[in-house]
């Protein structure tokens, strides 16, 4: 789950790693296990492109038989599983988190979002909170989990702009939030319409979804 060739956009270091790997072919016998003698350069102070997942994978293979909505929800489930692994690494290292304002576990927050989109009747919420408030806070928890997960990945930029561009432009979670936004706008209650109009997607990111 790491980067065996170091961080992106550092061709000199990556070439050095590759040459070292190829040099192992000259050994008289194997197997060989050898550490690379240099550490990867630190990218913290370098300008970085939009944040990417450490191990990008295709979430569409084998889903041709599913509806567009179900493909999206399957992709979200797989993506969430990957991000949860990195989130747990973040927790181990830092011992604290901003996830949890909804009172739901990350899995419960994920399930609430998918259940709402599927229009299933099994949504369980606190009697003190409305469905709009619970959804909003569950989504905030999912966003926080993704952002903290990214910060546990080696070589990732963690400034707010890079995180926002990555999350709203690259993730299945953002597409799921947009589906919730569209459904909320169709609801009859003022609270749900307000949720869809103002509280789910930042205004400066709406252009991605209003096409």
Short mmCIF file of C-alpha atoms in Angstrom, two decimals:
data_model
loop_
_atom_site.label_atom_id
_atom_site.label_comp_id
_atom_site.label_asym_id
_atom_site.label_seq_id
_atom_site.Cartn_x
_atom_site.Cartn_y
_atom_site.Cartn_z
CA UNK A 1 0.00 0.00 0.00
CA UNK A 2 3.03 2.29 -0.11
CA UNK A 3 5.03 3.81 -2.94
CA UNK A 4 8.01 1.57 -3.70
CA UNK A 5 9.41 4.18 -6.09
CA UNK A 6 8.96 7.13 -3.73
CA UNK A 7 6.62 10.10 -4.11
CA UNK A 8 5.12 11.30 -7.42
CA UNK A 9 6.87 13.79 -9.69
CA UNK A 10 10.42 13.07 -8.53
CA UNK A 11 11.94 11.39 -11.60
CA UNK A 12 15.58 11.53 -10.44
CA UNK A 13 14.86 9.60 -7.26
CA UNK A 14 12.54 7.18 -9.07
CA UNK A 15 15.18 6.51 -11.75
CA UNK A 16 17.72 5.82 -9.02
CA UNK A 17 15.38 3.27 -7.42
CA UNK A 18 14.77 1.56 -10.76
CA UNK A 19 18.49 1.35 -11.53
CA UNK A 20 19.09 -0.16 -8.11
CA UNK A 21 16.38 -2.76 -8.74
CA UNK A 22 17.83 -3.71 -12.12
CA UNK A 23 21.31 -3.98 -10.60
CA UNK A 24 20.00 -6.84 -8.44
CA UNK A 25 19.70 -8.93 -11.62
CA UNK A 26 23.49 -9.10 -11.72
CA UNK A 27 23.66 -10.98 -8.41
CA UNK A 28 25.14 -14.49 -8.79
CA UNK A 29 22.22 -16.11 -6.98
CA UNK A 30 18.94 -15.38 -5.22
CA UNK A 31 16.50 -14.81 -3.69
CA UNK A 32 17.62 -11.34 -2.61
CA UNK A 33 16.10 -8.98 -0.06
CA UNK A 34 17.91 -5.66 0.04
CA UNK A 35 17.00 -2.25 1.46
CA UNK A 36 17.34 0.80 -0.75
CA UNK A 37 20.11 2.93 0.81
CA UNK A 38 18.36 6.32 0.52
CA UNK A 39 15.15 7.74 1.98
CA UNK A 40 12.60 9.27 -0.36
CA UNK A 41 12.71 13.07 -0.52
CA UNK A 42 10.22 14.85 1.70
CA UNK A 43 7.39 16.43 -0.29
CA UNK A 44 5.93 18.52 2.53
CA UNK A 45 7.38 21.82 1.29
CA UNK A 46 7.06 21.14 -2.41
CA UNK A 47 4.13 22.22 -4.58
CA UNK A 48 2.01 19.18 -5.28
CA UNK A 49 -0.69 18.25 -7.75
CA UNK A 50 -4.23 17.43 -6.70
CA UNK A 51 -4.16 14.76 -4.02
CA UNK A 52 -4.50 11.21 -5.30
CA UNK A 53 -5.19 7.97 -3.51
CA UNK A 54 -2.03 6.01 -2.82
CA UNK A 55 -3.27 3.00 -4.77
CA UNK A 56 -5.80 4.23 -7.34
CA UNK A 57 -8.03 1.40 -8.49
CA UNK A 58 -10.90 1.11 -10.90
CA UNK A 59 -14.23 0.76 -9.16
CA UNK A 60 -16.21 -0.05 -12.33
CA UNK A 61 -14.94 -3.47 -13.38
CA UNK A 62 -17.53 -6.22 -13.18
CA UNK A 63 -20.45 -3.89 -12.45
CA UNK A 64 -22.00 -3.70 -15.92
CA UNK A 65 -25.16 -5.47 -14.73
CA UNK A 66 -25.86 -2.86 -12.05
CA UNK A 67 -27.84 0.35 -12.43
CA UNK A 68 -25.91 3.61 -12.48
CA UNK A 69 -26.95 4.33 -8.89
CA UNK A 70 -25.97 0.87 -7.66
CA UNK A 71 -22.61 1.12 -9.43
CA UNK A 72 -22.00 4.39 -7.63
CA UNK A 73 -22.94 2.92 -4.25
CA UNK A 74 -20.75 -0.14 -4.85
CA UNK A 75 -17.87 2.14 -5.76
CA UNK A 76 -18.47 4.18 -2.62
CA UNK A 77 -18.45 1.03 -0.48
CA UNK A 78 -15.12 -0.12 -1.93
CA UNK A 79 -13.59 3.33 -1.71
CA UNK A 80 -14.77 3.72 1.90
CA UNK A 81 -13.16 0.40 2.80
CA UNK A 82 -9.84 1.54 1.40
CA UNK A 83 -10.00 4.91 3.12
CA UNK A 84 -11.03 3.30 6.42
CA UNK A 85 -7.77 1.34 6.41
CA UNK A 86 -5.76 4.55 6.13
CA UNK A 87 -7.99 6.24 8.70
CA UNK A 88 -7.14 3.52 11.20
CA UNK A 89 -3.46 4.17 10.55
CA UNK A 90 -4.11 7.84 11.25
CA UNK A 91 -5.82 6.97 14.55
CA UNK A 92 -2.95 4.72 15.60
CA UNK A 93 -0.44 7.48 14.95
CA UNK A 94 -2.38 10.45 16.33
CA UNK A 95 -4.72 8.98 18.92
CA UNK A 96 -7.44 11.54 18.15
CA UNK A 97 -9.97 12.28 15.44
CA UNK A 98 -12.59 14.80 14.37
CA UNK A 99 -14.86 11.99 13.18
CA UNK A 100 -17.90 11.38 15.37
CA UNK A 101 -20.10 14.49 15.51
CA UNK A 102 -23.07 12.47 14.25
CA UNK A 103 -22.80 9.95 17.07
CA UNK A 104 -22.62 7.22 14.41
CA UNK A 105 -19.76 4.88 13.66
CA UNK A 106 -18.13 5.45 10.26
CA UNK A 107 -19.91 2.37 8.93
CA UNK A 108 -23.25 3.61 10.24
CA UNK A 109 -22.67 7.01 8.63
CA UNK A 110 -21.85 5.31 5.33
CA UNK A 111 -24.93 3.09 5.58
CA UNK A 112 -27.18 6.05 6.38
CA UNK A 113 -26.08 7.78 3.20
CA UNK A 114 -26.62 4.74 0.99
CA UNK A 115 -29.95 3.87 2.64
CA UNK A 116 -31.22 7.41 2.01
CA UNK A 117 -30.30 7.20 -1.67
CA UNK A 118 -31.98 3.82 -2.02
CA UNK A 119 -35.09 5.28 -0.37
CA UNK A 120 -35.21 2.41 2.06
CA UNK A 121 -37.44 2.71 5.12
CA UNK A 122 -34.96 1.32 7.63
CA UNK A 123 -33.25 4.62 8.47
CA UNK A 124 -32.77 4.87 12.23
CA UNK A 125 -31.94 8.25 13.71
CA UNK A 126 -31.78 9.79 17.14
CA UNK A 127 -35.20 11.04 18.35
CA UNK A 128 -33.52 14.36 19.18
CA UNK A 129 -32.39 14.94 15.59
CA UNK A 130 -34.13 15.29 12.26
CA UNK A 131 -33.13 13.21 9.25
CA UNK A 132 -31.68 16.38 7.68
CA UNK A 133 -29.44 17.09 10.67
CA UNK A 134 -28.38 13.47 10.97
CA UNK A 135 -27.51 13.25 7.29
CA UNK A 136 -25.55 16.50 7.41
CA UNK A 137 -23.47 15.37 10.37
CA UNK A 138 -22.96 11.86 8.95
CA UNK A 139 -21.60 13.42 5.77
CA UNK A 140 -19.29 15.67 7.80
CA UNK A 141 -17.98 12.54 9.53
CA UNK A 142 -17.32 10.81 6.21
CA UNK A 143 -15.47 13.86 4.88
CA UNK A 144 -13.38 14.06 8.05
CA UNK A 145 -12.54 10.36 7.78
CA UNK A 146 -11.37 10.80 4.18
CA UNK A 147 -9.26 13.84 5.00
CA UNK A 148 -7.62 12.19 8.00
CA UNK A 149 -7.04 9.03 5.95
CA UNK A 150 -5.23 11.03 3.28
CA UNK A 151 -2.96 12.62 5.89
CA UNK A 152 -1.78 9.12 6.87
CA UNK A 153 -0.67 8.37 3.32
CA UNK A 154 2.99 9.07 2.57
CA UNK A 155 3.84 12.11 0.48
CA UNK A 156 0.34 13.54 0.27
CA UNK A 157 -0.38 17.29 0.34
CA UNK A 158 -2.77 18.09 3.18
CA UNK A 159 -3.52 21.76 2.58
CA UNK A 160 -7.22 22.57 2.42
CA UNK A 161 -7.24 23.44 -1.28
CA UNK A 162 -5.63 20.17 -2.36
CA UNK A 163 -7.93 18.15 -0.12
CA UNK A 164 -11.03 19.90 -1.43
CA UNK A 165 -10.00 19.53 -5.08
CA UNK A 166 -9.31 15.84 -4.53
CA UNK A 167 -12.41 15.04 -2.50
CA UNK A 168 -14.98 16.89 -4.63
CA UNK A 169 -13.30 16.12 -7.93
CA UNK A 170 -12.09 12.55 -7.56
CA UNK A 171 -14.04 10.50 -5.02
CA UNK A 172 -17.15 8.35 -5.18
CA UNK A 173 -18.10 9.80 -1.79
CA UNK A 174 -18.53 13.24 -3.39
CA UNK A 175 -20.78 11.74 -6.06
CA UNK A 176 -22.87 10.08 -3.36
CA UNK A 177 -23.20 13.39 -1.50
CA UNK A 178 -24.37 14.98 -4.73
CA UNK A 179 -27.05 12.31 -5.11
CA UNK A 180 -28.20 13.09 -1.57
CA UNK A 181 -28.25 16.78 -2.50
CA UNK A 182 -30.46 16.16 -5.53
CA UNK A 183 -32.87 13.96 -3.58
CA UNK A 184 -33.07 16.50 -0.74
CA UNK A 185 -34.01 19.27 -3.16
CA UNK A 186 -37.01 17.20 -4.26
CA UNK A 187 -38.34 16.73 -0.74
CA UNK A 188 -41.35 18.72 0.51
CA UNK A 189 -39.93 20.00 3.79
CA UNK A 190 -38.09 23.31 4.09
CA UNK A 191 -35.37 21.65 6.19
CA UNK A 192 -34.57 19.08 3.51
CA UNK A 193 -34.58 21.68 0.75
CA UNK A 194 -32.20 23.84 2.80
CA UNK A 195 -29.94 20.82 3.30
CA UNK A 196 -29.76 20.21 -0.43
CA UNK A 197 -29.39 23.84 -1.41
CA UNK A 198 -26.79 25.09 1.06
CA UNK A 199 -25.40 22.54 3.50
CA UNK A 200 -23.93 19.62 1.57
CA UNK A 201 -21.64 20.88 -1.19
CA UNK A 202 -19.62 24.13 -0.99
CA UNK A 203 -20.75 26.73 -3.49
CA UNK A 204 -17.29 26.83 -5.09
CA UNK A 205 -17.55 23.08 -5.84
CA UNK A 206 -21.11 22.99 -7.20
CA UNK A 207 -19.95 23.57 -10.76
CA UNK A 208 -18.68 19.97 -10.82
CA UNK A 209 -22.20 18.64 -10.43
CA UNK A 210 -24.44 21.20 -12.12
CA UNK A 211 -23.78 20.22 -15.70
#
